[in-house]
XYZ file of C-alpha atoms in Angstrom:
678
model
C -33.913 48.363 23.440
C -35.661 45.694 21.508
C -37.719 43.922 24.144
C -37.534 44.957 27.732
C -39.786 42.407 29.367
C -38.119 39.294 27.886
C -34.736 40.776 28.747
C -35.776 41.469 32.340
C -37.188 37.949 32.596
C -33.932 36.566 31.280
C -31.880 38.635 33.731
C -34.042 37.464 36.649
C -33.641 33.875 35.539
C -29.876 34.336 35.221
C -29.650 35.817 38.722
C -31.586 32.872 40.119
C -29.273 30.433 38.391
C -26.207 32.310 39.582
C -27.368 32.003 43.176
C -27.859 28.294 42.672
C -24.413 27.815 41.125
C -22.248 29.891 43.458
C -22.559 28.051 46.760
C -20.127 29.056 49.498
C -19.119 25.404 49.968
C -17.906 25.289 46.381
C -15.730 28.370 46.815
C -14.403 27.059 50.141
C -13.418 23.776 48.506
C -11.691 25.657 45.692
C -9.845 27.819 48.250
C -8.726 24.695 50.105
C -7.096 23.384 46.939
C -5.443 26.705 46.083
C -4.116 26.940 49.637
C -2.315 23.622 49.227
C -0.464 24.803 46.121
C 2.076 27.554 45.419
C 2.326 30.461 47.861
C 3.459 32.866 45.109
C 1.662 36.171 44.552
C 0.060 37.457 41.351
C 0.075 41.013 40.022
C -1.636 42.283 43.195
C 1.277 41.141 45.399
C -0.970 39.046 47.672
C 0.451 35.620 48.535
C -1.574 32.625 49.700
C -0.328 33.182 53.279
C -1.465 36.801 53.173
C -4.823 35.802 51.720
C -5.371 33.274 54.516
C -5.811 36.030 57.081
C -8.611 37.665 55.063
C -9.999 34.538 53.409
C -13.411 34.511 55.107
C -14.244 38.093 54.148
C -12.760 37.759 50.667
C -14.709 34.589 49.907
C -17.971 36.253 50.969
C -17.168 39.226 48.764
C -16.248 36.982 45.811
C -19.461 35.005 46.191
C -21.483 38.222 46.137
C -19.638 39.477 43.029
C -20.035 36.170 41.232
C -23.755 36.079 41.919
C -24.153 39.649 40.688
C -21.928 38.881 37.692
C -19.693 41.800 38.633
C -16.516 39.813 39.307
C -13.545 41.110 37.346
C -10.456 38.996 36.653
C -6.952 40.469 36.874
C -4.164 39.903 34.335
C -1.708 37.136 35.121
C 1.851 37.801 36.242
C 4.160 36.612 33.482
C 7.477 34.759 33.754
C 9.858 33.738 30.985
C 11.164 30.186 31.429
C 14.107 29.041 29.253
C 13.344 26.131 26.895
C 15.774 23.279 26.293
C 15.473 23.829 22.551
C 16.263 27.529 22.928
C 14.105 30.597 23.426
C 11.669 31.115 26.269
C 8.232 29.953 27.318
C 5.737 32.392 28.846
C 4.272 31.156 32.131
C 1.482 33.062 33.843
C 0.550 33.194 37.514
C -2.939 34.406 38.346
C -3.897 36.224 41.527
C -5.075 34.132 44.445
C -8.654 35.308 43.874
C -8.525 34.260 40.225
C -6.966 30.917 41.103
C -9.905 30.248 43.425
C -12.380 31.147 40.676
C -10.523 28.961 38.181
C -10.570 25.996 40.583
C -14.265 26.546 41.149
C -14.918 26.649 37.408
C -12.933 23.468 36.895
C -14.985 21.678 39.543
C -18.199 22.776 37.861
C -17.398 21.937 34.248
C -14.930 19.050 34.408
C -17.474 16.189 34.516
C -18.905 17.488 31.234
C -15.413 17.837 29.775
C -14.293 14.375 30.810
C -17.190 12.802 28.923
C -15.727 14.201 25.667
C -12.130 13.058 26.165
C -10.888 9.959 24.379
C -8.673 7.175 25.706
C -5.733 8.532 23.708
C -5.446 11.624 25.934
C -3.228 11.119 29.008
C -2.364 14.600 30.296
C -4.291 16.784 32.748
C -6.742 14.021 33.718
C -7.301 12.246 37.024
C -6.301 8.599 36.832
C -3.964 9.235 33.896
C -0.268 10.013 34.091
C 3.031 9.975 32.256
C 3.439 6.366 33.272
C 0.052 5.442 31.812
C 1.061 6.988 28.494
C 4.462 5.257 28.497
C 2.938 1.878 29.283
C 0.477 2.265 26.407
C 3.310 3.035 23.974
C 5.455 0.190 25.370
C 2.685 -2.345 24.828
C 2.678 -1.739 21.070
C 6.362 -0.878 20.674
C 7.526 -4.249 21.929
C 5.724 -5.844 18.983
C 8.599 -5.480 16.556
C 9.142 -4.410 13.838
C 7.526 -1.080 14.619
C 7.473 2.224 12.740
C 6.805 5.087 15.097
C 5.281 8.473 14.421
C 6.552 10.992 16.938
C 4.980 14.421 16.638
C 5.166 17.664 18.567
C 2.449 20.305 18.206
C 4.169 23.622 17.669
C 3.330 26.274 20.291
C 0.183 24.376 21.219
C -1.058 26.388 24.193
C -0.212 29.737 22.574
C -2.074 29.002 19.315
C -5.388 27.683 20.646
C -8.174 29.507 18.812
C -10.640 31.168 21.176
C -13.620 30.981 18.791
C -13.237 27.206 18.405
C -12.585 26.626 22.102
C -15.577 28.706 23.175
C -17.772 26.940 20.613
C -16.748 23.574 22.098
C -17.730 24.847 25.546
C -21.051 26.216 24.298
C -21.871 22.823 22.780
C -21.589 21.240 26.246
C -24.671 23.155 27.473
C -22.731 24.627 30.385
C -24.432 27.421 32.328
C -23.974 30.733 30.444
C -22.718 32.454 33.605
C -19.891 29.904 33.821
C -19.043 30.336 30.143
C -18.794 34.079 30.646
C -16.359 33.605 33.546
C -14.209 31.198 31.523
C -14.073 33.632 28.611
C -13.111 36.398 31.024
C -10.247 34.313 32.418
C -9.035 33.555 28.883
C -8.870 37.192 27.811
C -7.316 38.974 30.815
C -3.830 39.052 29.316
C -0.408 38.930 30.978
C 1.726 41.536 32.757
C 5.453 41.080 32.138
C 8.028 43.469 33.598
C 5.366 46.047 34.312
C 3.902 45.994 30.804
C 0.539 44.467 29.955
C 0.367 42.186 26.925
C -3.196 41.676 25.658
C -3.828 38.319 23.996
C -6.029 37.333 21.092
C -5.613 33.547 21.256
C -4.074 30.803 23.392
C -4.526 29.655 26.978
C -2.275 30.618 29.845
C 0.463 28.082 30.514
C 0.437 27.459 34.207
C -3.241 28.328 34.551
C -5.581 26.100 36.499
C -8.029 25.704 33.607
C -5.481 25.465 30.824
C -4.873 21.713 30.772
C -8.544 20.746 30.763
C -9.411 23.350 28.110
C -6.484 22.226 25.949
C -7.747 18.637 26.089
C -11.233 19.761 25.102
C -9.771 21.699 22.182
C -8.110 18.554 20.761
C -10.838 16.073 21.726
C -12.154 15.896 18.144
C -8.582 15.478 16.835
C -8.039 12.538 19.202
C -11.279 10.874 18.117
C -10.527 11.410 14.422
C -7.149 9.692 14.795
C -8.665 6.699 16.570
C -11.467 6.489 13.979
C -8.820 6.483 11.231
C -7.135 3.507 12.937
C -4.157 5.489 14.263
C -3.179 4.201 17.749
C -2.537 7.696 19.078
C -1.085 8.385 22.508
C -1.121 12.098 23.285
C 0.302 13.808 26.335
C -0.346 17.537 25.995
C 1.445 18.591 22.809
C 3.493 15.359 22.478
C 2.036 12.637 20.263
C 3.173 9.095 19.479
C 1.624 6.411 17.270
C 3.182 2.959 16.807
C 2.365 1.351 13.459
C 3.333 -1.838 11.623
C 4.810 -0.358 8.439
C 6.471 2.715 7.048
C 3.462 3.381 4.792
C 1.051 3.338 7.741
C 3.307 5.671 9.705
C 3.665 8.137 6.808
C -0.083 8.207 6.248
C -0.661 8.708 9.965
C 1.739 11.666 10.069
C 0.051 13.297 7.058
C -3.394 12.710 8.567
C -2.368 14.282 11.869
C -0.956 17.309 10.067
C -4.164 17.806 8.075
C -6.433 17.459 11.107
C -4.358 19.840 13.208
C -4.587 22.433 10.437
C -8.359 22.408 10.984
C -7.617 23.541 14.551
C -5.168 26.265 13.421
C -2.277 24.192 14.717
C 0.763 22.652 13.058
C 3.443 20.085 13.817
C 6.967 21.162 14.671
C 8.969 20.378 11.505
C 12.132 19.424 13.396
C 10.433 17.357 16.101
C 7.917 15.441 13.998
C 9.018 12.471 11.904
C 8.778 8.724 11.349
C 11.236 6.456 13.189
C 12.197 3.047 11.802
C 12.432 -0.167 13.904
C 16.167 0.307 14.548
C 16.038 4.051 15.302
C 15.992 5.399 18.833
C 13.495 8.061 19.930
C 12.521 9.724 23.203
C 8.995 10.217 24.522
C 8.300 11.969 27.842
C 11.892 11.441 28.925
C 11.878 7.682 28.173
C 14.189 6.235 25.495
C 12.813 3.657 23.066
C 15.160 1.516 20.963
C 14.711 -1.847 19.164
C 11.736 -2.927 21.239
C 13.300 -1.904 24.554
C 12.449 0.978 26.858
C 15.124 2.696 28.945
C 13.808 4.599 31.909
C 15.167 8.069 32.683
C 17.750 8.193 35.462
C 15.462 9.945 37.902
C 12.842 7.258 37.504
C 15.374 4.491 37.900
C 16.432 5.989 41.219
C 12.850 6.332 42.336
C 12.071 2.768 41.305
C 15.061 1.428 43.232
C 14.011 3.405 46.264
C 10.365 2.301 46.116
C 10.921 -1.230 44.842
C 7.937 -3.488 45.368
C 5.766 -0.708 46.719
C 2.846 0.348 44.628
C 2.424 4.019 44.145
C -0.423 5.273 46.303
C -1.023 8.422 44.343
C -1.122 8.874 40.620
C 1.182 11.489 39.221
C -1.417 13.880 37.962
C -0.307 16.575 35.606
C -2.745 19.222 36.606
C -5.892 20.655 38.054
C -8.590 18.011 37.441
C -7.730 16.680 40.909
C -10.168 19.260 42.231
C -13.103 17.563 40.642
C -13.292 14.781 43.145
C -13.878 17.088 46.092
C -17.133 18.670 45.067
C -19.456 16.502 43.059
C -21.306 18.261 40.297
C -24.345 16.778 38.614
C -23.476 15.698 35.117
C -25.626 16.538 32.205
C -27.477 19.308 34.042
C -29.707 21.035 31.522
C -31.479 24.330 31.608
C -35.221 23.938 31.942
C -36.087 26.109 28.996
C -33.673 27.287 26.313
C -35.949 30.237 25.559
C -35.388 31.894 28.915
C -31.787 32.897 28.331
C -29.330 33.726 25.604
C -26.913 30.890 24.980
C -24.120 33.301 24.084
C -22.147 34.305 27.187
C -21.494 37.730 25.643
C -24.147 39.736 23.869
C -24.824 43.034 22.117
C -26.752 45.716 23.964
C -28.944 47.656 21.518
C -30.435 50.967 22.662
C -33.027 52.179 20.173
C -35.428 54.371 22.168
C -34.838 58.000 21.311
C -33.738 60.016 24.318
C -32.664 56.912 26.267
C -29.872 57.280 28.808
C -27.187 54.646 29.368
C -25.271 54.619 32.637
C -23.338 52.188 34.831
C -24.130 51.297 38.438
C -22.780 48.347 40.424
C -20.983 46.941 37.372
C -24.235 46.920 35.400
C -25.305 48.781 32.302
C -28.613 50.486 33.079
C -30.909 51.901 30.389
C -33.345 54.666 31.367
C -36.086 56.080 29.171
C -38.265 58.940 30.344
C -36.673 58.561 33.800
C -37.827 54.951 34.048
C -35.366 52.060 34.387
C -36.024 49.856 31.369
C -33.347 47.221 31.799
C -30.050 46.435 33.458
C -27.452 43.890 32.434
C -24.055 42.966 33.959
C -21.141 44.600 32.192
C -19.419 41.221 31.917
C -22.263 40.054 29.674
C -21.837 42.766 27.066
C -19.491 42.531 24.077
C -20.827 45.564 22.123
C -23.056 48.559 22.799
C -24.982 49.865 19.783
C -26.747 53.227 20.090
C -29.391 54.283 17.568
C -30.185 57.959 17.162
C -30.331 60.423 20.079
C -29.176 58.254 22.946
C -27.063 59.627 25.771
C -24.207 57.873 27.557
C -22.830 58.790 30.979
C -19.142 59.458 31.539
C -19.008 56.421 33.831
C -20.437 54.170 31.116
C -17.915 55.453 28.590
C -14.986 55.057 31.005
C -15.942 51.533 32.021
C -16.531 50.512 28.403
C -13.054 51.727 27.463
C -11.474 49.875 30.386
C -13.401 46.707 29.555
C -12.680 47.072 25.824
C -16.400 47.141 25.007
C -16.861 49.133 21.769
C -19.692 51.685 21.666
C -21.159 52.038 18.160
C -23.101 55.123 17.078
C -25.767 54.734 14.397
C -28.459 57.094 13.199
C -32.034 56.166 14.024
C -32.335 54.858 10.462
C -29.315 52.569 10.883
C -26.681 54.687 9.115
C -23.251 54.225 10.692
C -21.608 57.307 12.269
C -18.630 55.997 14.194
C -17.384 53.951 17.102
C -15.706 54.529 20.428
C -13.202 51.979 21.639
C -9.831 51.817 23.328
C -6.555 51.257 21.535
C -3.927 48.707 22.430
C -4.895 45.616 20.418
C -2.300 46.159 17.697
C 0.209 43.357 17.067
C 3.397 44.803 15.562
C 4.398 41.601 13.768
C 0.971 41.379 12.137
C 0.919 45.048 11.164
C 4.398 44.915 9.633
C 3.519 41.872 7.584
C 0.149 43.363 6.652
C 1.760 46.474 5.154
C 4.386 44.377 3.361
C 1.802 42.044 1.854
C -0.442 44.927 0.797
C 2.444 46.142 -1.400
C 3.023 42.710 -2.958
C 0.980 42.509 -6.209
C 1.065 38.712 -6.372
C -0.104 38.317 -2.769
C -2.891 40.848 -3.292
C -4.015 39.150 -6.481
C -4.158 35.654 -4.902
C -6.217 36.763 -1.926
C -8.541 38.912 -3.989
C -9.248 35.926 -6.263
C -10.108 33.766 -3.253
C -12.451 36.398 -1.791
C -14.337 37.106 -5.016
C -14.671 33.419 -5.877
C -16.107 32.727 -2.420
C -18.538 35.640 -2.743
C -19.834 34.393 -6.103
C -20.046 30.847 -4.741
C -22.118 31.989 -1.767
C -24.424 34.030 -3.994
C -25.052 30.872 -6.066
C -25.777 28.892 -2.911
C -28.366 31.419 -1.761
C -30.106 31.332 -5.136
C -30.008 27.526 -5.230
C -31.567 27.349 -1.801
C -34.287 29.917 -2.540
C -35.068 28.350 -5.941
C -35.873 24.864 -4.713
C -39.693 24.934 -4.999
C -40.816 25.882 -7.564
C -37.740 26.253 -9.731
C -37.603 29.261 -12.059
C -35.842 28.806 -15.368
C -34.523 32.387 -15.336
C -32.908 31.847 -11.920
C -31.328 28.566 -13.042
C -29.824 30.448 -15.988
C -28.465 33.089 -13.605
C -26.928 30.413 -11.396
C -25.141 28.950 -14.418
C -23.870 32.379 -15.484
C -22.443 33.045 -12.013
C -20.691 29.661 -12.121
C -19.001 30.714 -15.397
C -17.815 33.936 -13.762
C -16.308 31.917 -10.904
C -14.214 29.972 -13.400
C -12.922 33.185 -14.967
C -11.823 34.880 -11.734
C -8.611 32.843 -11.132
C -7.428 33.563 -14.679
C -7.857 37.327 -14.409
C -4.653 39.315 -14.902
C -5.448 42.026 -12.350
C -7.578 42.840 -9.319
C -9.490 45.363 -11.424
C -10.532 42.579 -13.795
C -11.672 40.484 -10.845
C -13.760 43.383 -9.588
C -15.334 43.497 -13.035
C -16.410 39.863 -12.659
C -17.743 40.678 -9.207
C -19.775 43.540 -10.631
C -21.188 41.288 -13.343
C -22.101 38.737 -10.695
C -23.933 41.367 -8.606
C -25.821 42.564 -11.696
C -27.013 38.991 -12.257
C -27.575 38.074 -8.623
C -29.819 40.801 -7.220
C -32.582 40.659 -9.886
C -32.723 36.872 -9.474
C -32.734 37.284 -5.689
C -35.606 39.772 -5.898
C -37.645 37.481 -8.139
C -37.527 34.771 -5.465
C -38.897 36.938 -2.636
C -42.426 35.817 -1.858
C -43.556 38.594 0.476
C -45.417 41.794 -0.254
C -42.317 43.846 -1.126
C -40.895 44.320 -4.599
C -37.159 44.329 -5.145
C -35.558 44.967 -8.516
C -32.051 46.243 -7.847
C -29.670 47.143 -5.063
C -29.845 50.778 -3.956
C -27.950 52.275 -1.071
C -27.167 55.638 0.506
C -30.075 55.879 0.723
C -31.973 52.559 0.413
C -35.063 53.336 -1.631
C -37.378 50.448 -0.739
C -38.055 48.174 2.267
C -35.884 45.265 1.067
C -32.919 47.545 0.404
C -33.451 49.099 3.810
C -33.226 45.691 5.492
C -30.157 44.743 3.452
C -28.355 47.995 4.281
C -29.015 47.638 8.008
C -27.817 44.029 7.975
C -24.638 44.935 6.070
C -23.933 47.753 8.544
C -24.271 45.513 11.596
C -22.231 42.757 9.927
C -19.493 45.233 9.036
C -19.214 46.420 12.625
C -18.953 42.869 13.938
C -16.080 42.196 11.550
C -14.487 45.556 12.358
C -14.299 44.567 16.024
C -12.889 41.127 15.225
C -10.149 42.621 13.032
C -9.063 45.107 15.693
C -9.190 42.566 18.523
C -6.921 40.263 16.521
C -4.363 43.080 16.264
C -4.675 43.905 12.543
C -5.097 47.295 10.888
C -8.523 47.754 9.360
C -7.307 49.865 6.403
C -4.836 47.511 4.685
C -6.735 45.037 2.544
C -6.337 43.254 -0.764
C -9.557 43.345 -2.724
C -10.275 46.973 -1.790
C -7.340 49.355 -2.098
C -6.384 51.369 0.976
C -8.210 54.709 0.987
C -8.757 57.471 3.483
C -11.560 56.703 5.937
C -12.297 53.289 4.410
C -11.557 50.107 6.397
C -10.410 48.150 3.361
C -9.711 44.881 5.189
C -13.185 44.918 6.741
C -14.630 45.582 3.288
C -12.666 42.576 2.025
C -13.780 40.138 4.698
C -17.431 41.135 4.575
C -17.834 40.030 0.946
C -17.964 36.295 1.670
C -20.587 36.854 4.398
C -23.029 39.156 2.620
C -25.085 36.475 0.912
C -25.144 33.694 3.542
C -25.550 35.985 6.564
C -27.524 39.057 5.460
C -29.218 38.183 2.172
C -30.583 34.861 3.410
C -31.685 36.532 6.656
C -33.561 39.303 4.844
C -35.187 36.717 2.558
C -36.474 34.925 5.662
C -37.878 38.154 7.116
C -39.639 39.082 3.878
C -40.926 35.621 2.982
C -42.283 35.006 6.496
C -44.054 38.406 6.485
C -42.329 39.722 9.576
C -42.870 43.294 8.355
C -45.611 45.255 6.608
C -45.574 48.522 4.668
C -46.495 50.366 7.896
C -43.219 49.179 9.499
C -41.227 51.455 7.184
C -41.046 55.225 6.978
C -42.327 57.069 3.897
C -39.527 58.095 1.501
C -37.630 61.123 2.803
C -36.340 64.049 0.733
C -33.573 61.860 -0.718
C -35.928 58.912 -1.292
C -34.632 56.905 1.676
C -36.858 54.282 3.325
C -36.101 53.039 6.845
C -37.540 50.862 9.607
C -39.888 52.383 12.169
C -38.647 52.245 15.821
C -40.770 49.253 16.866
C -39.917 47.390 13.673
C -36.211 48.041 14.312
C -36.533 46.220 17.631
C -38.082 43.246 15.838
C -35.249 43.226 13.306
C -32.576 43.255 16.029
C -34.284 40.454 17.935
C -34.250 38.200 14.871
C -30.736 39.339 13.947
C -29.242 38.219 17.263
C -31.031 34.888 16.958
C -29.675 34.510 13.430
C -26.066 35.158 14.496
C -26.349 32.391 17.084
C -27.385 29.893 14.404
C -24.826 27.109 14.170
C -23.275 25.849 10.955
C -20.393 23.602 9.992
C -17.372 25.770 9.339
C -16.077 24.609 5.939
C -12.358 24.915 6.743
C -12.181 23.556 10.279
C -15.133 21.171 10.077
C -16.359 22.334 13.493
C -19.953 23.331 14.212
C -19.931 26.951 15.386
C -22.348 29.924 15.493
C -22.162 32.474 12.698
C -20.606 35.064 15.027
C -17.717 32.676 15.735
C -17.169 32.284 11.986
C -16.244 35.969 11.838
C -13.394 35.402 14.280
C -12.263 32.230 12.540
C -12.019 33.966 9.176
C -9.946 36.776 10.659
C -7.506 34.145 11.912
C -7.580 32.476 8.503
C -6.389 35.769 7.066
C -3.678 36.100 9.731
C -2.420 32.610 8.868
C -2.191 33.737 5.250
C -0.323 36.919 6.207
C 2.212 35.048 8.310
C 2.986 32.540 5.555
C 1.337 29.556 7.247
C -0.748 29.049 4.091
C -0.400 30.512 0.606
C -3.990 31.514 -0.065
C -6.712 32.903 2.152
C -9.328 30.198 2.643
C -12.490 32.236 2.325
C -15.655 30.786 3.799
C -17.768 28.979 1.228
C -21.292 28.319 2.401
C -22.441 24.732 1.844
C -25.798 24.732 3.659
C-alpha cells in the first residue's frame, strides 16, 4: 500500500461522515414515500405490503449497512412495454430496499441538482408539469406566423453516458459516499425472464433517480440552447422551440443536433423536423394548428368535470416530490478536500511484499506481517493491483469476481503478468460489428489515421508546453517536423505507411522530450523490456497502469480487446487497447513523468541498480510515492475536446471507448481521437 496512515485517516473521516448522513429519520421518510407508491415486488419477490411487517428491522439493518458502506444493490426486475411507434421499451422495477435507498439519495442530492436546472426543463421537477410546458409553448405559438422545431431525442434514457453523468455529479461536491451509492444503483443491471442483462450506459426507466439524473445530464444542453437564443421547452426527451422564421428554426434544429452529439445523443430522424405556420403538430398529447391549441380528449373531460376549480396538486412527473419532506442543507461542503478522495471508486494498490489481502464484513483488509495495515469498503474499490509476492484469500477472489472488481497482477518492478476478472460484459452486437469492421480495409485505414494524427498532435502539445521557458531552437524544429508528419498521415495509402510516420514521430519526439527534462536524470531514447534508466522506468510503469485502465474500460463496454485497427490482431496482444492508448501516452504519462522528474520527486537512491538484463526499477517506498501522485494525476480535470465537458482524466478513458463504439455502430464515420489542448 502506498500510505497507510493517510488512508486510515481518510477511512475514519468517511465513516464519521457516513454516520452524519444516514440518519434514521431520513430513511423513515424515504420509506414513507415508497410505501405510498406501487406495491409491486422486485427480483426478491418482496412486495411493499410484505416489507411493512419487517420494516423496522429492515430499516435498522439498512442504516447499519449504509454507514459501513457495505450495502449492496440488487438488479432491477425488467418489463417490456409496447411502444406506440413499434418495438418495446424496457422498464425496470427495483426491490423495495433499493427504492428506499433511491428515495433517500434523491432527498439528499436534489437541492444541489435543482440549482443547475434551467427554466426550459419541465419534467421530473416539483412545481413543473405537462401543463406548464404546454402553456409556455402556447404563449409563443399564438404569435403567428410561427415556425416550430419539434425534436425527439432518440433512446434518451438508454444512451446516457455514465462517465459524463458521474462527472456532472462529482462537480456538485456531493458527499463521496452518496456518489458511490448512486453509481452502484446505475450499474446493477436488469433481470428479464430470469436472465441478467448487465448495462454499460443509460439510466433505468421507471427508477426513482432516473428523471432527476436525466435532467442533470442535459442541463448544459438546456443552457446552451437558451444562450443561443433558442426558446427551448423540454419535457424529458421531447423538445419544442417556437421561432419567427424558417431560417431561425432550421438553425435551431442544427444547433440542437450538434449539442446533443456532445452528449452522445442524437435526434430521432423521423420525429424531428421544422413545422411551418399552417402545419399541425402534436406535443405531449396536445395538437397545435394555425395558432390554436386543441386539448386531448381526456383533458377536455377532466376540464369539464373540474370547471372553475383550481387544481390543488401539480401533476408531477416523478420523484422530486420527496425533496420537500426532508430538508437538506444546500451547498454543504466538506471541511477539507485533502481528507478524502473525491472519486467514489478508487484503486487499491498492494505493494508490500508478503502482504495478505482478505475480505471481512464487506471490506478489503490488507495485512502485512500479521498486522492490519488498512481496510476499505468493497463498494469503494474499482480495481485491485497487486505488486510482487502478495497473497489473496479465496473470499477476496470470490467477492471480487461477483462484484466485477478486476484483480491485476504485476511484478514488484511493475511488469504486467495478468488479470483476474469475471466474464459477462460482452455485447454481441458490438462484437459482431467489431469483427466486421476489423476486416474492412477502408474502415481500418480511416480509424488508424485518426489515432496516429491524434498521437502526433498530443506529442507536439507536450513539447510546446515543456518548451515555454526558455525556448530551445532544436525543440522548435522538432515540433515543426512533427507537424509535417501529421499532414502526411491522412494521405498515406496504407496502415503500414502510417505506422512509418508514427515511428518517425517517436524518433523525433523522445530526444526532444529528454532535452527538456530539468531534473538529475538523463534521458536520450526510449528503452523498454527492460527500461534501462530511471526515466524509462517511470514511463514504462505509467504506460502499464494506463493500459490496464483502458483494458478494463474496453471490457466493461462489451468490446473485444483483441480486434483493433492500428495494431493488427495477434495472439496474446490486446490490439484495441494498444490502439486506444496511443492518444493518451503523451498527455497522461509523459507529462506526468516530466512533472515527477522536474520537481525532483525521486533521487538516484529511489531506483534499483541495473539487473542482469540492465533493467532499472523503482524501490518499494518510491513505488508508493509514484502511485500516490498517479492517482492524484488521474483525478485532474480537463475539458474533453469532443464533448466540451470538464471531466477527470479517468473519465476520458471511458468517453473515448464510447467514441469508438459510436464509430463501430455507424453513428459517425471517423473515430474522434482525443486531442489534448491544455
